[in-house]
Short mmCIF file of C-alpha atoms in Angstrom, two decimals:
data_model
loop_
_atom_site.label_atom_id
_atom_site.label_comp_id
_atom_site.label_asym_id
_atom_site.label_seq_id
_atom_site.Cartn_x
_atom_site.Cartn_y
_atom_site.Cartn_z
CA MET A 1 0.00 0.00 0.00
CA ASP A 2 1.11 3.55 -0.68
CA PHE A 3 1.91 4.61 2.90
CA ASP A 4 5.15 6.03 4.25
CA ARG A 5 5.67 3.93 7.38
CA ASP A 6 8.58 6.12 8.46
CA ARG A 7 6.10 8.85 9.38
CA LEU A 8 5.00 6.69 12.32
CA SER A 9 8.52 6.76 13.80
CA THR A 10 7.71 9.45 16.32
CA VAL A 11 5.57 10.11 19.37
CA GLN A 12 2.11 8.69 18.65
CA LEU A 13 -0.32 10.68 20.79
CA VAL A 14 -3.43 9.00 22.20
CA PRO A 15 -5.78 11.82 23.27
CA PRO A 16 -8.59 11.41 25.79
CA THR A 17 -12.11 11.77 24.46
CA PRO A 18 -13.93 14.89 25.70
CA PHE A 19 -17.41 14.31 27.09
CA SER A 20 -20.25 16.54 28.18
CA PRO A 21 -20.49 17.11 31.98
CA ASP A 22 -22.90 14.17 32.33
CA GLY A 23 -20.65 11.94 30.23
CA GLN A 24 -23.43 11.13 27.79
CA ALA A 25 -22.22 12.97 24.67
CA ILE A 26 -18.81 13.35 23.10
CA LEU A 27 -17.58 16.84 22.16
CA PRO A 28 -15.69 16.56 18.84
CA GLU A 29 -15.12 20.31 18.61
CA VAL A 30 -13.22 20.25 21.91
CA LEU A 31 -11.02 17.43 20.64
CA GLU A 32 -10.40 19.22 17.34
CA ASP A 33 -9.35 22.44 19.07
CA PHE A 34 -7.03 20.54 21.42
CA LEU A 35 -5.39 18.57 18.62
CA ARG A 36 -4.76 21.76 16.65
CA THR A 37 -2.77 22.98 19.64
CA VAL A 38 -0.63 19.85 20.02
CA HIS A 39 -0.12 19.72 16.25
CA HIS A 40 1.26 23.27 16.48
CA LYS A 41 3.66 21.99 19.16
CA GLY A 42 5.00 19.23 16.92
CA ILE A 43 2.74 16.19 17.30
CA ARG A 44 2.24 14.53 13.92
CA VAL A 45 0.62 11.16 14.71
CA VAL A 46 -2.60 10.75 16.71
CA LEU A 47 -4.76 7.76 17.67
CA PRO A 48 -8.14 9.31 18.55
CA GLY A 49 -10.63 7.19 20.45
CA ALA A 50 -8.08 4.46 21.24
CA GLY A 51 -7.23 3.08 24.69
CA THR A 52 -6.72 6.38 26.52
CA GLY A 53 -9.66 7.70 24.47
CA GLU A 54 -11.91 5.15 26.21
CA PHE A 55 -12.37 3.00 23.10
CA HIS A 56 -14.32 0.32 24.95
CA SER A 57 -16.84 2.91 26.20
CA LEU A 58 -17.46 4.43 22.77
CA THR A 59 -19.94 3.47 20.09
CA ALA A 60 -18.69 2.98 16.54
CA SER A 61 -20.15 6.34 15.50
CA GLU A 62 -18.45 8.08 18.43
CA VAL A 63 -15.07 6.67 17.43
CA VAL A 64 -15.67 7.88 13.87
CA SER A 65 -16.56 11.35 15.16
CA CYS A 66 -13.25 11.45 17.06
CA VAL A 67 -11.39 10.38 13.91
CA GLN A 68 -13.13 13.09 11.90
CA ALA A 69 -12.20 15.75 14.47
CA ALA A 70 -8.59 14.57 14.39
CA ARG A 71 -8.49 14.65 10.60
CA LYS A 72 -9.69 18.26 10.58
CA ALA A 73 -7.14 19.25 13.22
CA MET A 74 -4.09 17.48 11.82
CA GLY A 75 -4.42 18.54 8.20
CA ARG A 76 -2.75 16.53 5.48
CA GLU A 77 0.71 16.52 7.07
CA GLY A 78 -0.51 14.65 10.14
CA ILE A 79 -1.25 10.92 10.43
CA VAL A 80 -4.56 9.78 11.91
CA VAL A 81 -4.70 6.14 13.00
CA ALA A 82 -8.22 4.93 13.81
CA PRO A 83 -8.83 2.18 16.37
CA ILE A 84 -11.09 -0.76 15.50
CA GLY A 85 -11.99 -3.82 17.52
CA LEU A 86 -14.54 -5.69 19.65
CA GLY A 87 -16.98 -7.79 17.58
CA LEU A 88 -16.57 -8.06 13.83
CA HIS A 89 -19.63 -5.90 13.18
CA HIS A 90 -18.36 -3.13 15.47
CA ALA A 91 -14.87 -3.31 13.96
CA LEU A 92 -16.18 -3.24 10.40
CA GLU A 93 -18.60 -0.38 11.05
CA THR A 94 -15.92 1.65 12.80
CA GLY A 95 -13.33 0.95 10.11
CA LYS A 96 -15.61 1.86 7.21
CA GLY A 97 -16.68 5.08 8.91
CA ALA A 98 -13.10 6.00 9.81
CA ILE A 99 -11.94 5.50 6.23
CA GLU A 100 -14.79 7.68 4.96
CA VAL A 101 -13.73 10.58 7.20
CA GLY A 102 -10.06 10.35 6.30
CA ALA A 103 -8.21 7.86 8.52
CA ASP A 104 -4.74 7.06 7.19
CA ALA A 105 -4.44 3.67 8.87
CA LEU A 106 -6.32 1.34 11.23
CA LEU A 107 -5.18 -0.03 14.59
CA VAL A 108 -6.69 -3.35 15.65
CA MET A 109 -7.22 -3.09 19.39
CA PRO A 110 -6.37 -6.02 21.70
CA PRO A 111 -9.05 -8.73 21.56
CA VAL A 112 -11.17 -8.93 24.72
CA HIS A 113 -13.06 -12.09 23.79
CA PRO A 114 -12.79 -15.24 25.95
CA TYR A 115 -11.37 -18.51 24.56
CA LEU A 116 -8.84 -16.92 22.22
CA SER A 117 -6.49 -18.71 19.85
CA ASP A 118 -4.13 -17.69 17.09
CA SER A 119 -6.36 -19.55 14.66
CA GLY A 120 -9.40 -17.47 15.55
CA VAL A 121 -7.46 -14.21 15.72
CA ARG A 122 -5.98 -14.93 12.26
CA ASP A 123 -9.51 -15.31 10.87
CA TYR A 124 -10.51 -12.04 12.53
CA PHE A 125 -7.60 -10.14 10.99
CA ASP A 126 -8.04 -11.76 7.57
CA PHE A 127 -11.71 -10.78 7.45
CA LEU A 128 -11.08 -7.17 8.40
CA MET A 129 -8.09 -6.71 6.11
CA LYS A 130 -10.11 -7.97 3.13
CA LYS A 131 -13.00 -5.62 3.90
CA LEU A 132 -11.07 -2.49 4.87
CA PRO A 133 -8.57 -1.21 2.26
CA LYS A 134 -6.18 0.65 4.53
CA PRO A 135 -2.82 -0.09 6.19
CA PHE A 136 -3.23 -2.09 9.40
CA LEU A 137 -1.38 -1.97 12.69
CA VAL A 138 -1.96 -4.33 15.59
CA TYR A 139 -1.98 -3.45 19.29
CA LYS A 140 -0.38 -6.40 21.10
CA LYS A 141 -1.17 -6.42 24.81
CA GLY A 142 -1.30 -10.11 25.64
CA PRO A 143 -0.54 -13.59 24.34
CA PHE A 144 -2.87 -13.26 21.33
CA PRO A 145 -1.94 -12.53 18.65
CA SER A 146 1.30 -14.39 19.30
CA ASP A 147 4.59 -13.06 18.00
CA ASP A 148 4.66 -15.95 15.52
CA LEU A 149 1.27 -14.95 14.10
CA LEU A 150 2.41 -11.33 13.80
CA VAL A 151 5.46 -12.49 11.84
CA GLU A 152 3.15 -14.48 9.57
CA LEU A 153 0.78 -11.55 9.07
CA GLY A 154 3.76 -9.33 8.27
CA ALA A 155 4.03 -11.05 4.89
CA SER A 156 1.10 -8.90 3.77
CA ASP A 157 1.91 -5.40 2.47
CA GLN A 158 -1.29 -4.24 4.18
CA PHE A 159 -0.02 -5.11 7.66
CA ILE A 160 2.56 -2.44 8.44
CA GLY A 161 3.30 -2.38 12.15
CA VAL A 162 2.87 -3.46 15.75
CA LYS A 163 2.14 -1.40 18.83
CA TYR A 164 3.93 -3.78 21.22
CA ALA A 165 2.58 -3.37 24.75
CA VAL A 166 3.96 -6.43 26.51
CA ASN A 167 6.86 -5.35 28.71
CA ASP A 168 9.01 -8.37 28.01
CA LEU A 169 12.12 -6.84 26.45
CA ASP A 170 13.69 -10.19 25.70
CA ALA A 171 10.59 -11.33 23.78
CA PHE A 172 10.41 -8.02 21.95
CA THR A 173 14.10 -8.20 21.01
CA ARG A 174 13.59 -11.69 19.59
CA PHE A 175 10.50 -10.51 17.72
CA ALA A 176 12.33 -7.50 16.27
CA ALA A 177 15.10 -9.80 15.02
CA LYS A 178 12.54 -12.05 13.33
CA VAL A 179 10.74 -9.29 11.44
CA GLY A 180 14.04 -7.63 10.48
CA GLY A 181 12.56 -4.33 9.36
CA GLN A 182 9.58 -5.97 7.68
CA LEU A 183 7.22 -4.27 10.14
CA GLY A 184 7.20 -0.93 11.93
CA LEU A 185 7.76 -1.50 15.65
CA TYR A 186 6.47 0.89 18.30
CA CYS A 187 6.55 0.77 22.09
CA GLY A 188 2.94 0.57 23.25
CA THR A 189 3.64 1.28 26.92
CA ALA A 190 4.68 4.92 26.62
CA GLU A 191 7.60 6.86 28.02
CA ARG A 192 8.61 4.61 30.94
CA TYR A 193 9.59 1.79 28.60
CA ALA A 194 10.28 3.70 25.36
CA PRO A 195 14.09 4.02 25.75
CA PHE A 196 14.50 0.30 26.29
CA PHE A 197 12.20 -0.66 23.42
CA HIS A 198 14.11 1.83 21.27
CA LEU A 199 17.38 0.04 21.95
CA ALA A 200 15.71 -3.23 20.97
CA GLY A 201 14.36 -1.94 17.66
CA ALA A 202 11.30 0.28 18.20
CA THR A 203 11.31 3.56 16.28
CA GLY A 204 8.45 5.34 18.05
CA TYR A 205 6.09 5.06 20.98
CA THR A 206 2.55 5.87 22.01
CA SER A 207 2.04 8.55 24.61
CA GLY A 208 -0.60 9.79 26.99
CA ALA A 209 1.71 12.16 28.84
CA GLY A 210 2.16 14.04 25.57
CA ASN A 211 -1.34 15.43 26.03
CA LEU A 212 0.02 17.49 28.92
CA CYS A 213 3.60 18.06 27.79
CA PRO A 214 4.04 17.39 24.07
CA ARG A 215 7.33 19.26 23.75
CA LEU A 216 9.00 17.29 26.54
CA THR A 217 8.10 13.90 25.10
CA LEU A 218 9.02 14.96 21.56
CA ALA A 219 12.39 16.10 22.90
CA MET A 220 12.85 12.72 24.57
CA HIS A 221 12.09 10.90 21.32
CA GLN A 222 14.52 13.11 19.42
CA ALA A 223 17.23 12.40 21.96
CA LEU A 224 16.68 8.67 21.47
CA VAL A 225 16.84 9.00 17.69
CA GLU A 226 20.12 10.92 17.97
CA GLY A 227 21.64 8.47 20.46
CA ARG A 228 21.75 11.04 23.27
CA TYR A 229 20.66 8.50 25.84
CA GLN A 230 21.71 10.45 28.93
CA GLU A 231 19.49 13.34 27.81
CA ALA A 232 16.66 10.97 26.97
CA MET A 233 16.81 9.52 30.49
CA ARG A 234 16.91 13.00 32.01
CA LEU A 235 13.72 13.85 30.15
CA LEU A 236 12.18 10.53 31.16
CA ALA A 237 12.87 11.39 34.79
CA LEU A 238 10.90 14.61 34.31
CA LEU A 239 8.00 12.82 32.63
CA ARG A 240 7.95 9.71 34.78
CA PRO A 241 5.70 11.01 37.60
CA ILE A 242 2.85 11.28 35.09
CA GLU A 243 3.28 7.69 33.99
CA ASP A 244 3.80 6.40 37.52
CA GLY A 245 0.64 8.24 38.59
CA ARG A 246 -1.37 6.78 35.74
CA ALA A 247 -0.11 3.28 36.54
CA ARG A 248 -1.38 3.23 40.14
CA SER A 249 -3.96 0.61 41.13
CA ALA A 250 -3.56 -1.57 38.04
CA ASP A 251 -3.34 1.39 35.63
CA SER A 252 -6.79 2.60 36.68
CA TYR A 253 -5.69 6.27 36.73
CA ASN A 254 -4.61 6.06 33.08
CA ILE A 255 -7.44 8.25 31.78
CA SER A 256 -8.64 10.11 34.86
CA LEU A 257 -5.20 11.58 35.66
CA LEU A 258 -4.90 13.00 32.14
CA LYS A 259 -8.39 14.46 32.19
CA THR A 260 -7.68 16.05 35.56
CA GLY A 261 -4.41 17.43 34.22
CA LEU A 262 -6.09 18.85 31.15
CA SER A 263 -8.64 20.59 33.34
CA LEU A 264 -5.75 22.25 35.21
CA LEU A 265 -4.60 23.55 31.81
CA GLY A 266 -8.03 25.04 31.18
CA ARG A 267 -9.33 22.25 28.96
CA ASP A 268 -12.47 20.59 30.23
CA PHE A 269 -12.65 17.06 28.82
CA GLY A 270 -15.46 16.05 31.14
CA PRO A 271 -15.49 12.95 33.34
CA PRO A 272 -14.36 9.49 32.32
CA ARG A 273 -17.23 7.13 31.59
CA PRO A 274 -17.87 4.32 34.04
CA PRO A 275 -16.29 1.88 34.67
CA GLN A 276 -13.27 4.21 34.42
CA ARG A 277 -12.09 5.67 37.72
CA GLN A 278 -13.28 9.08 38.91
CA VAL A 279 -10.86 11.15 41.02
CA THR A 280 -11.63 12.67 44.41
CA GLU A 281 -10.90 16.30 45.32
CA GLN A 282 -7.90 15.11 47.35
CA GLU A 283 -6.59 13.13 44.39
CA ALA A 284 -7.07 16.11 42.07
CA TRP A 285 -4.96 18.21 44.44
CA GLU A 286 -2.26 15.52 44.47
CA ILE A 287 -2.29 15.41 40.66
CA LYS A 288 -1.85 19.19 40.53
CA ARG A 289 1.14 18.99 42.86
CA LEU A 290 2.63 16.18 40.76
CA LEU A 291 2.19 18.12 37.52
CA ASP A 292 3.37 21.57 38.59
CA PRO A 293 7.14 21.08 38.04
CA ILE A 294 6.54 19.13 34.81
CA LEU A 295 4.39 21.89 33.37
CA VAL A 296 7.06 24.44 34.29
CA ALA A 297 9.61 22.42 32.29
CA GLU A 298 7.17 22.14 29.39
CA ALA A 299 6.54 25.89 29.44
CA ALA A 300 10.30 26.51 29.27
CA LEU A 301 10.43 24.53 26.01
CA ASP A 302 7.44 26.49 24.70
CA HIS A 303 9.60 29.59 24.90
#
């Protein structure tokens, strides 16, 4: 397929989805305005409505609306990767709608079905790739799809990359050696693990922290690309409190911390939808204290 995979070798931002105060409606215009801002600050790849965008709480039409808002915000120089997943009907409906509104590629989210096997997952991918004529990436967050199946799928020109979110660096290193540049490889567990995945063969990483401090995480990625590892680790140390905070209690602050942080920046993204965690007033104060020095460092790069 005619797609420049190298354009994905950067920070891939996963924005939260803004909701109305009661959480019932999404607000695409808020997302579009926000993404225009981060695009101005250097972000070039976005995954609207994906994991941090509460994919599993969104309808297919809501995901498509997020993709459309992102397309408007990013212009033609940005890359918009649309998430698809859940049942085949949901995945197909979302994928068709996302393509219609301008998605550049599709990301197959981790399967949540019980009784999984590589055989069944292969059928799932084959069906979607035949029906949806766009480049495909896969979000690996568990044993299925296996690394062997991903190598097999990589024989197709349509399958272009893997968002690898299993923090087993030895397994990832072996996988990177097997695909040998055949697939784009991206760290799916954000800044805390990005330097180590980079050394093992990843060329980019997904980010939630970049919603709050895009310049800091872009600077960290650039340092990795240029082999300035001491600087990359210095920047990671600045960013790490965000990721450590999001990871508390089995990653259950992943979305709510970012939405709280955005509200401190004057951007009201509304509450997370249940069953995502809500934050208490005390927790919001703790998040503000955690973010203050990071936002000062980000502001220094703005200038």
